[in-house]
Coordinates of C-alpha atoms and ligand atoms in Angstrom, one line a residue:
X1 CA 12.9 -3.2 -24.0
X2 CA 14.3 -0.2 -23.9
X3 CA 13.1 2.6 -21.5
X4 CA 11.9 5.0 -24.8
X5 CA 10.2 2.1 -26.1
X6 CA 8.3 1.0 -22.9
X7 CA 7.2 5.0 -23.3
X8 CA 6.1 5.2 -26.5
X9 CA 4.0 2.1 -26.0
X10 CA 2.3 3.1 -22.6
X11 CA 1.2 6.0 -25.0
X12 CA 0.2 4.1 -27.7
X13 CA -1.6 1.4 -25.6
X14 CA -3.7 4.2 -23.8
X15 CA -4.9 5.8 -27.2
X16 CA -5.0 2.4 -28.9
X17 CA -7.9 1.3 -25.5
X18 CA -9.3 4.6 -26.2
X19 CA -10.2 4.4 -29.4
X20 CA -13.0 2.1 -31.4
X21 CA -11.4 -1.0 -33.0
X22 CA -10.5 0.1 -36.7
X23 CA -9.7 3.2 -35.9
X24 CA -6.4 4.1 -38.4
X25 CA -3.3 5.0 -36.6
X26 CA -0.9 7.6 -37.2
X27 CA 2.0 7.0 -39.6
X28 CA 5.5 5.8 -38.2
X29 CA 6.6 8.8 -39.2
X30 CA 3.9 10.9 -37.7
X31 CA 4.5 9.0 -34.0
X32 CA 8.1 9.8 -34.4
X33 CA 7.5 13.4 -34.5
X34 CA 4.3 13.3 -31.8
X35 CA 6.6 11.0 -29.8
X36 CA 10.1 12.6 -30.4
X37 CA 11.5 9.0 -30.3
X38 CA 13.5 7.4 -33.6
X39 CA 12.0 5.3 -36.2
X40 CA 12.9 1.9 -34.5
X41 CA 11.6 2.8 -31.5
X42 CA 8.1 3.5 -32.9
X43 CA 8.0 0.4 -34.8
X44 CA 9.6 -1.3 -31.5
X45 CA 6.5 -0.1 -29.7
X46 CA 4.5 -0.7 -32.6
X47 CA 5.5 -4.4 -32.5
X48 CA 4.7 -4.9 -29.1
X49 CA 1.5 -3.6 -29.0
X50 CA 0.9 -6.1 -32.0
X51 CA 2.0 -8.9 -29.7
X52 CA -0.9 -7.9 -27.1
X53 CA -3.3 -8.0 -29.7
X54 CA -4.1 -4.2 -29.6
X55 CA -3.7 -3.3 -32.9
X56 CA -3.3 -4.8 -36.4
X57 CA -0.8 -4.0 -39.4
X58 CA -2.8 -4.1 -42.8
X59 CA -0.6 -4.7 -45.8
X60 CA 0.2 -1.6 -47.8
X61 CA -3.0 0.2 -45.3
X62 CA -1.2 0.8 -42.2
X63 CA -1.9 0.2 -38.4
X64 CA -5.6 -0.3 -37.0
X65 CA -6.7 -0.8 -33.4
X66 CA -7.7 -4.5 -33.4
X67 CA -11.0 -5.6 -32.9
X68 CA -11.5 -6.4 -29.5
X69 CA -12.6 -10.0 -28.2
X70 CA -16.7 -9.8 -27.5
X71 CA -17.4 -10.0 -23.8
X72 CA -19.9 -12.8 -25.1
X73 CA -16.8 -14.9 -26.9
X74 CA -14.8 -15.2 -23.6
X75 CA -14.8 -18.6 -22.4
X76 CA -17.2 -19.4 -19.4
X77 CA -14.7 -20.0 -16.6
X78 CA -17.4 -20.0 -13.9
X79 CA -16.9 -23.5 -13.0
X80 CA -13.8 -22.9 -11.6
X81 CA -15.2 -21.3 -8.6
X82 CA -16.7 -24.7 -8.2
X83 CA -13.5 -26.3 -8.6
X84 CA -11.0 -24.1 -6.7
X85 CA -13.2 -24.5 -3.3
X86 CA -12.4 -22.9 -0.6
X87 CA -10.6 -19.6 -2.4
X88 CA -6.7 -18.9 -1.8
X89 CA -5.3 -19.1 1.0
X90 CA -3.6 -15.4 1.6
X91 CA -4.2 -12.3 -0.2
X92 CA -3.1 -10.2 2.5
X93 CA 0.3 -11.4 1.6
X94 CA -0.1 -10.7 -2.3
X95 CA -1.3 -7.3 -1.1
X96 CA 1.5 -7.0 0.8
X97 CA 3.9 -8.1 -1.5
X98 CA 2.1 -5.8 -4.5
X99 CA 4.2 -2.5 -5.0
X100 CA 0.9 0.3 -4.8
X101 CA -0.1 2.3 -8.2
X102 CA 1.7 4.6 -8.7
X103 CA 0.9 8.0 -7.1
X104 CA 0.0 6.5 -3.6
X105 CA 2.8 7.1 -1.3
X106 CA 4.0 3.4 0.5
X107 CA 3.7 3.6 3.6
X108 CA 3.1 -0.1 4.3
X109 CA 6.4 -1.2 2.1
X110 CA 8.2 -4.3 3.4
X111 CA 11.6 -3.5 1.3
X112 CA 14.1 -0.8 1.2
X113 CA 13.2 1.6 -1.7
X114 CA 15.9 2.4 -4.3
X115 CA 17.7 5.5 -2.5
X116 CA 18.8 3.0 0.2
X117 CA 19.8 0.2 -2.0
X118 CA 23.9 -0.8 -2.9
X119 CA 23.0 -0.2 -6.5
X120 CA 26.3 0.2 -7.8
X121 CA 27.8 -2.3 -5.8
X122 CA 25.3 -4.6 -7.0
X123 CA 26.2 -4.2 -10.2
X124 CA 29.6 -4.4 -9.9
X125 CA 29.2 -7.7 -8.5
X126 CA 26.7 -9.1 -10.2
X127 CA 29.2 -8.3 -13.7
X128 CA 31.7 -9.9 -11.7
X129 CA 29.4 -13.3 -11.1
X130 CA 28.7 -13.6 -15.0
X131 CA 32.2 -13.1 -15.7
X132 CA 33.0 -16.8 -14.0
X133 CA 33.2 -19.9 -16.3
X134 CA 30.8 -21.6 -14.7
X135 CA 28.2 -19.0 -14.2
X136 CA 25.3 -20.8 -15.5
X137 CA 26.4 -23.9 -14.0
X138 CA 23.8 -25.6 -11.8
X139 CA 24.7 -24.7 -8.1
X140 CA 25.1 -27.3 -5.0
X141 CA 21.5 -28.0 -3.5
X142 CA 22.9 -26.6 -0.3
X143 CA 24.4 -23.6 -1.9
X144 CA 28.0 -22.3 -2.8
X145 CA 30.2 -23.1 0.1
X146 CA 31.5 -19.7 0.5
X147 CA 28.7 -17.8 1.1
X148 CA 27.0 -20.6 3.1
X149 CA 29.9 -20.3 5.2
X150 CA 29.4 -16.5 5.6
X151 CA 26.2 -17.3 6.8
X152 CA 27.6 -19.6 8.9
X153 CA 29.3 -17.1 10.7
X154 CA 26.7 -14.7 11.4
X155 CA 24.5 -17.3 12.4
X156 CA 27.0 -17.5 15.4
X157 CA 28.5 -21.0 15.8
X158 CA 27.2 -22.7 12.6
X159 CA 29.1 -25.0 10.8
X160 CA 29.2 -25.2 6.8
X161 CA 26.9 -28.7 6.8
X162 CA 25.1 -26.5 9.1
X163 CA 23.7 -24.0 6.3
X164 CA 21.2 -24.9 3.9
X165 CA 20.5 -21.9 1.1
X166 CA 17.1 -20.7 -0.3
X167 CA 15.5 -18.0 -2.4
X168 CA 14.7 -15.8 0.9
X169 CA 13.0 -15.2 3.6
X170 CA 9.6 -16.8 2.9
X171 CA 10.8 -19.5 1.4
X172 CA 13.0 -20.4 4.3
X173 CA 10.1 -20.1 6.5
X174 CA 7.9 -22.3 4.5
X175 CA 10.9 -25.2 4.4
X176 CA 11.3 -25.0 8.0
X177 CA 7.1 -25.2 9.0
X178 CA 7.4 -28.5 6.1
X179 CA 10.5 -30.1 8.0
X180 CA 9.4 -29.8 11.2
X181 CA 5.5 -29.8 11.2
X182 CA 2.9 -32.3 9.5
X183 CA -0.8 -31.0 8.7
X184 CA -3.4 -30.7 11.9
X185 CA 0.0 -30.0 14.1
X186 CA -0.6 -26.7 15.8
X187 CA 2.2 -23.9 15.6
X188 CA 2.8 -21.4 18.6
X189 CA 3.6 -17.8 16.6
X190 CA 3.8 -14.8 18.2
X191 CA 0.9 -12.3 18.5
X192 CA 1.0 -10.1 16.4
X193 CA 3.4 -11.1 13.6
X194 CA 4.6 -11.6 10.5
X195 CA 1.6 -12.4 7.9
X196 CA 3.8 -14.3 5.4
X197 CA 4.0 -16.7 8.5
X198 CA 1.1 -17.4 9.0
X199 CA 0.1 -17.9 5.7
X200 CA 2.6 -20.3 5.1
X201 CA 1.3 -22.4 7.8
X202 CA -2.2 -22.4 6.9
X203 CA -1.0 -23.5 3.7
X204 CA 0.5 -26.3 5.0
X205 CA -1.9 -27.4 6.8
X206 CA -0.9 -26.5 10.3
X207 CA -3.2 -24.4 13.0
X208 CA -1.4 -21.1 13.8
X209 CA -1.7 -21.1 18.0
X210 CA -1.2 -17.0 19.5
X211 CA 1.1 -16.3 22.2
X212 CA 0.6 -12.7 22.9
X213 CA 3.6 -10.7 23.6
X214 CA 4.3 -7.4 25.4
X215 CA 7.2 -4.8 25.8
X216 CA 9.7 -7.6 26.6
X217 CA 8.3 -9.5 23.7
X218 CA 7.0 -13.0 24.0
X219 CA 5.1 -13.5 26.8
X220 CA 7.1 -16.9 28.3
X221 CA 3.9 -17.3 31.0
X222 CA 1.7 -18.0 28.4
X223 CA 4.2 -19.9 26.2
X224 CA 4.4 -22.9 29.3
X225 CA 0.5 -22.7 28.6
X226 CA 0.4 -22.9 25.3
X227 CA 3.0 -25.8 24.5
X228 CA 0.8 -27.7 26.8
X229 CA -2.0 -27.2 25.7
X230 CA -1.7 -27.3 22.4
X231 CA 1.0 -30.6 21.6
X232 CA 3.2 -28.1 19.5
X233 CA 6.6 -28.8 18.8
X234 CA 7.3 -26.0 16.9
X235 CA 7.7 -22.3 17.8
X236 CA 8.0 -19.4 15.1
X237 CA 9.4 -16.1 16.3
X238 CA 11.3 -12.8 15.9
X239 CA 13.6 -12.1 18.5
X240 CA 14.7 -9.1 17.2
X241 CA 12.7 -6.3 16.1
X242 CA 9.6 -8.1 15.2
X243 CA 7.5 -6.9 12.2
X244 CA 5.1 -5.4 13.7
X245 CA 5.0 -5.1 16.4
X246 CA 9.0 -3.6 16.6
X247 CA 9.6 -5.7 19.8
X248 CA 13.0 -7.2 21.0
X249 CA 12.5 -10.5 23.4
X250 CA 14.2 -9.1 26.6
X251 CA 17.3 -11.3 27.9
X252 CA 15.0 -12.8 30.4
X253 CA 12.9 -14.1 28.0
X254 CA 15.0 -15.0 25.7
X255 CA 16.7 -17.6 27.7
X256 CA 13.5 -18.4 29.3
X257 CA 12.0 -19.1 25.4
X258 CA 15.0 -21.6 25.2
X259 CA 14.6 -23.2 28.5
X260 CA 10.9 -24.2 27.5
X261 CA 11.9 -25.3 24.2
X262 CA 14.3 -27.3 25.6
X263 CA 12.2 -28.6 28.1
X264 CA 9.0 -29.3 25.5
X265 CA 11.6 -31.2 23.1
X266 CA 10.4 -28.6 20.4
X267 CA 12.0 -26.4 17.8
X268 CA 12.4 -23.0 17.4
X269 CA 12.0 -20.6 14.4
X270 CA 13.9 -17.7 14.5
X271 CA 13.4 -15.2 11.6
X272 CA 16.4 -12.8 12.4
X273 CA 14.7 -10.8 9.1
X274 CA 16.1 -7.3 10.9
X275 CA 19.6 -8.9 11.9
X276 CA 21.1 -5.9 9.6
X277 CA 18.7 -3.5 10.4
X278 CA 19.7 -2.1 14.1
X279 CA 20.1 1.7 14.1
X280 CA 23.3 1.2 16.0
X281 CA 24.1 -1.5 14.1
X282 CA 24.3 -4.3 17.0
X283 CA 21.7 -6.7 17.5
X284 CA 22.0 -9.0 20.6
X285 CA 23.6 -13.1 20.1
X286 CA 20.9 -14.5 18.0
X287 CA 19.5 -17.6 20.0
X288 CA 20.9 -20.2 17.9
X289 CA 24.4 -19.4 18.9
X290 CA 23.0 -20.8 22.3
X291 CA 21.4 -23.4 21.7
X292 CA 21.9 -27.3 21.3
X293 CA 19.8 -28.1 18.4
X294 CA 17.1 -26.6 19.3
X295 CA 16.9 -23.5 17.1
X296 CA 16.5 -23.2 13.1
X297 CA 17.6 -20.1 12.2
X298 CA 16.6 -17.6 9.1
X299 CA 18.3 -15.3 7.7
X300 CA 17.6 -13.6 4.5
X301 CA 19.4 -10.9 2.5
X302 CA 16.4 -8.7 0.7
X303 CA 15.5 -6.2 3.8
X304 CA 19.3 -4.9 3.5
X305 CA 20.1 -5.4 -0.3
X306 CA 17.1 -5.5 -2.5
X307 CA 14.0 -7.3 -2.9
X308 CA 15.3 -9.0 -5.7
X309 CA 18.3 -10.5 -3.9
X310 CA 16.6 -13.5 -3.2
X311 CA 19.1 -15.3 -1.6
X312 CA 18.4 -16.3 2.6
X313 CA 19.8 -19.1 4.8
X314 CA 18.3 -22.0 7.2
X315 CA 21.0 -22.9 10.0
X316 CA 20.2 -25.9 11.5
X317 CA 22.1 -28.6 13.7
X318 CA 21.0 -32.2 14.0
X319 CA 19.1 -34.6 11.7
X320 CA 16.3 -31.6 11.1
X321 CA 19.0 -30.6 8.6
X322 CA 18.0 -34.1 6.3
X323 CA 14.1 -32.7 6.6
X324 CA 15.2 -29.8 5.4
X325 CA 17.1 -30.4 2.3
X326 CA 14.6 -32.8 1.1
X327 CA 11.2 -29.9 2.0
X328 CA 13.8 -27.7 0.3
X329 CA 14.3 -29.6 -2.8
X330 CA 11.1 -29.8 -3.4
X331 CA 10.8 -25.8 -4.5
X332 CA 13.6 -25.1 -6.4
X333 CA 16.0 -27.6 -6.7
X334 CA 19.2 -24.3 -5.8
X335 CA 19.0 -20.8 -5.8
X336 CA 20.1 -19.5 -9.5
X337 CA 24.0 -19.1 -9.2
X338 CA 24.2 -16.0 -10.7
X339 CA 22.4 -14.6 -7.4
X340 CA 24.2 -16.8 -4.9
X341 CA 27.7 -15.2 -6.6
X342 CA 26.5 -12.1 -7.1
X343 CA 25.4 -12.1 -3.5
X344 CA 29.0 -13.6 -2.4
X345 CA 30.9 -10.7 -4.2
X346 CA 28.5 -8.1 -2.5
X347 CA 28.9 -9.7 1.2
X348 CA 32.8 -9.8 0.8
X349 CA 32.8 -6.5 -1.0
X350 CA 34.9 -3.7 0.9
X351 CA 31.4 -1.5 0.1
X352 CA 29.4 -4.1 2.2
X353 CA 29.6 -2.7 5.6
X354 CA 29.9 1.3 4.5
X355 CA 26.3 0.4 2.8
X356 CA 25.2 -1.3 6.0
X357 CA 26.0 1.1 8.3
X358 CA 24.6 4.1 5.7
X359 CA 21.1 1.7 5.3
X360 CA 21.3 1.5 9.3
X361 CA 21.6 5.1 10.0
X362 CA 18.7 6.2 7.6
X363 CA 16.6 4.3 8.6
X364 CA 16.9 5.4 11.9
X365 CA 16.4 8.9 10.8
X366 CA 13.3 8.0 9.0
X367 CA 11.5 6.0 12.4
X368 CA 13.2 9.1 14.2
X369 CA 11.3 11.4 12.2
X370 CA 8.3 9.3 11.6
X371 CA 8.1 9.1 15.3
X372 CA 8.1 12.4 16.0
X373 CA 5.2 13.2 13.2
X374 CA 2.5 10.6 14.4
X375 CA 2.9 12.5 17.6
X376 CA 2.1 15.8 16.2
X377 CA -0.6 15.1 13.5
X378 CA -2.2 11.9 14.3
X379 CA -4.1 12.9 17.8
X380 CA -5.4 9.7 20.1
X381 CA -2.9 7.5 18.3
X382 CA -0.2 5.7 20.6
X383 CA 3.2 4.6 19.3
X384 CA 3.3 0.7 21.5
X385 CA 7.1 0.8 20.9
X386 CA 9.8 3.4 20.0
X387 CA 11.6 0.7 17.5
X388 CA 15.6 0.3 17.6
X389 CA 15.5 -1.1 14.6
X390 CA 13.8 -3.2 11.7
X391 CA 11.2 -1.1 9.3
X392 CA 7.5 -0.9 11.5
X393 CA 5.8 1.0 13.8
X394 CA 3.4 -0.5 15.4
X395 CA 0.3 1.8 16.6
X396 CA -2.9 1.9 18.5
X397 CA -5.9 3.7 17.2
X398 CA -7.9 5.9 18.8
X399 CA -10.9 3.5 20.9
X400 CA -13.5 2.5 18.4
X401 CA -11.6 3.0 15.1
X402 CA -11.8 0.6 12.8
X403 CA -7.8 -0.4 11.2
X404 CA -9.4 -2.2 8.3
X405 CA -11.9 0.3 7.4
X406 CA -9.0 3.2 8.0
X407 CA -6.6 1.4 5.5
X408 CA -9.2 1.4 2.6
X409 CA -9.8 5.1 2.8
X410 CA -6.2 5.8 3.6
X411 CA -5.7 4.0 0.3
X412 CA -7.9 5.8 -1.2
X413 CA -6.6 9.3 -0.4
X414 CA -3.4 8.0 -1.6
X415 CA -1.3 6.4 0.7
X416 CA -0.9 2.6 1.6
X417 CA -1.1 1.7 5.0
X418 CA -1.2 -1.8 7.1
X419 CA -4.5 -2.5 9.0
X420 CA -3.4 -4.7 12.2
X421 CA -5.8 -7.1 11.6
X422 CA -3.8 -9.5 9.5
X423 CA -1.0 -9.2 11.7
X424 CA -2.6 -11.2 13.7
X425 CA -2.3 -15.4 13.6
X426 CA -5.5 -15.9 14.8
X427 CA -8.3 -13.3 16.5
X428 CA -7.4 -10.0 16.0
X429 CA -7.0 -7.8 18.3
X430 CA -9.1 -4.3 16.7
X431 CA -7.4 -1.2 16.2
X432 CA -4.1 -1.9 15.2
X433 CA -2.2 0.3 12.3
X434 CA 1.5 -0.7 11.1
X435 CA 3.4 1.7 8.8
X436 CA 6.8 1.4 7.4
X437 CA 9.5 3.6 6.8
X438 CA 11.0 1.2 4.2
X439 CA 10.2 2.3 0.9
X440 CA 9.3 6.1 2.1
X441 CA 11.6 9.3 2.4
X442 CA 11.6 11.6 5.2
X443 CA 9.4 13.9 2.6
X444 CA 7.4 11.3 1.5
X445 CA 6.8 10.1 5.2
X446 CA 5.3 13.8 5.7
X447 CA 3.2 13.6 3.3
X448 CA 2.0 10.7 3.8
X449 CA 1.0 11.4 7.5
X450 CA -0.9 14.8 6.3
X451 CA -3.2 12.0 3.9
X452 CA -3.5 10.0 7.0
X453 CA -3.8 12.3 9.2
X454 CA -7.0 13.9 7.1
X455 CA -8.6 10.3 6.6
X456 CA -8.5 10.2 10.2
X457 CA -10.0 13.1 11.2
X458 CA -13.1 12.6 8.8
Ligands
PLP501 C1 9.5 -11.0 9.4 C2 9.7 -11.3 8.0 N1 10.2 -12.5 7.7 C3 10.4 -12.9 6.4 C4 10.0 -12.1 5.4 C5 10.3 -12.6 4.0 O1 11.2 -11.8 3.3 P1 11.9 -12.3 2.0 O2 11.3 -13.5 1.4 O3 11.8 -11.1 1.0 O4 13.4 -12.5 2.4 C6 9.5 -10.9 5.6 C7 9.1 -10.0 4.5 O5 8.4 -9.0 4.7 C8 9.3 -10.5 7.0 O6 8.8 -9.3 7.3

């Protein structure tokens, strides 16, 4: 569907919803002037709305709006309330995931909007992936070897049996809680984190534990506790500027967070999800380039290509790598190779690390700038952590205010905010806010903060 078309129709569907079913419409010919589209793209637009069921063509009449479907002839689907149980597990995360209406300025996006995307060299390599023999071909389970092996190497000491490929982050986090964890195991996550996480472990059955963290990021004290406690032999975390909270594990704790791995025989999750999102553009050795076995390690390409470049890696040593392949195979079988290609001739494209280091330094403007505003308009409200990287800040409402009730008015007044409270795996800790300077412009960041900075002084 052509741009033109898809405007002509949102027209035609608003006045078709407007208006009592056989109402006449206008002639083709009359649309095309109204419009100022061509003939075929009138009838294009006619055509779809047919499709919907909006309107009807009459033979040798014209086009009526249909009749519409009597709220008393829908089918009674009440029992499926019955059915269904206990309700879905997650709609924070569909929330999340849902781009807002248009009109409400994202402050809550979890993806880089267009202006910081490689458009062009996506493009580029993505007609260059189609041009291949093969390009429909099915792909290895595993993935194509070369970019499996690019992963390999940012990884930091994988080898190519090493590397399993999967359509992105979430996915790779869901395959690694299946390999490694079976239903009624508990699963230490930090606290706050990532609520894609933790919804994939409720799903599969597992019982998120919390293991607060501070400045320095996990708190190792209360890890020793918790692996005792609670039997887990599995740890999920972010090492490197965690969403939300911002936090990078400090290099005491990071080789303490390996130490008691090592010494609970457990695994650990690390969800380098920021690994190309430092404002200086280094991030410290991941921890699975030190260590034996112990670490599964996810990386995914969306935060610094596009959301749609659904292509992320699991590096794993040892037989975990068996689990892994068969939870993996389960989903999807491969990742479409069109995208794996397409994602090989981005990563080995000369424009690769000139769009990096671009995506890198904007993004440090924006939490720069972002930084600076919350400071001047939104009074009682603490910034945790100055972030050197990744998209959130993290921050602590004034004493008293509610984050969940905040978000819905914030919403309301137009701009889409995180409250804290899903953030957190299991009791929330009150007052939390996260916002994003993914998807928003340094202007769209301002005003943003004046509509939150009015909903919070109401
Ligand atoms: C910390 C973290 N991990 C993983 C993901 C999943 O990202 P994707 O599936 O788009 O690669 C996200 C998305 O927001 C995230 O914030």
């Amino acid at each position: 569907m052509t741009a033109a078309v898809g405007r002509v129709a949102a027209a035609l569907r608003k006045r078709a919803l407007a208006a009592r079913p056989g109402e006449r419409l206008p002639s083709v010919r009359a649309l095309t002037a109204a419009h100022g589209a061509s003939p075929v793209t009138v009838s294009r637009a006619l055509a779809l709305l047919q499709e919907e069921g909006l309107i009807e063509a009459r033979v040798g009449s014209g086009t009526f709006v249909a009749e519409r479907p009597s709220e008393a002839a829908a089918p009674d689907l009440a029992w499926q309330h019955v059915a269904l149980g206990a309700g879905p597990p997650s709609e924070d995360l569909v929330a999340l995931v849902t781009e807002p209406a248009p009109g409400v300025l994202p402050l809550s996006s979890g993806y880089a909007d267009a202006s910081l995307q490689p458009t062009r060299a996506l493009a580029t390599a993505m007609a260059r992936a189609l041009r291949a023999p093969d390009a429909w071909a099915r792909a290895p389970v595993a993935g194509l070897p070369e970019l499996r092996a690019w992963f390999a190497r940012r990884a930091g000491g994988a080898d190519l049996q090493d590397v399993l490929l999967v359509g992105g982050g979430q996915a790779a986090l869901r395959t690694a809680f299946q390999a490694t964890a079976r239903p009624g195991d508990a699963i230490l996550m930090e606290s706050p984190t990532y609520l894609g996480a933790t919804a994939a472990a409720r799903a599969l059955g597992l019982t998120p534990v919390a293991v607060p963290c501070d400045g320095e990021g996990l708190r190792t004290d209360l890890l020793e506790e918790a692996f005792a406690r609670s039997g887990a032999k599995v740890l999920y975390c972010q090492p490197a500027f965690s969403n939300p909270a911002g936090v990078s594990m400090s290099e005491r704790r990071r080789a303490e967070v390996l130490d008691l791995a090592r010494r609970n025989y457990a695994f650990i999750i690390e969800d380098d999800y920021a690994a190309d999102l430092a404002y200086a553009g280094r991030t410290p050795p991941t921890l699975f380039s030190r260590s034996e076995g112990h670490v599964i390690y996810v990386r995914s390409l969306t935060k610094s290509v596009a959301p749609s470049m659904r292509v992320a890696a699991l590096c794993a040593r040892g037989p975990v790598m068996r689990q892994l392949r068969a939870s993996r195979v389960l989903d999807d079988f491969f990742v479409a190779r069109p995208l794996q290609a397409a994602a090989l001739e981005l990563v080995s494209s000369s424009a690769f690390p000139r769009h990096l280091a671009r995506l890198q330094r904007a993004l440090g403007e924006r939490m720069g700038h972002l930084c600076g505003k919350v400071q001047e308009r939104l009074h009682g409200v603490e910034i945790l952590v100055a972030p050197e990287g990744g998209y959130s800040l993290w921050l602590r409402l004034p004493a008293g205010m509610d984050d969940v009730a905040l978000a819905g008015r914030a919403l309301r007044a137009g701009v889409a905010v995180s409250a804290g409270a899903p953030w957190y795996p299991t009791m929330p800790v009150p007052g939390h806010l996260r916002l994003s300077v993914a998807g928003a412009p340094v202007e769209v960041l301002d005003a943003g903060l004046e509509r939150l900075a009015a909903v919070i002084r109401l």
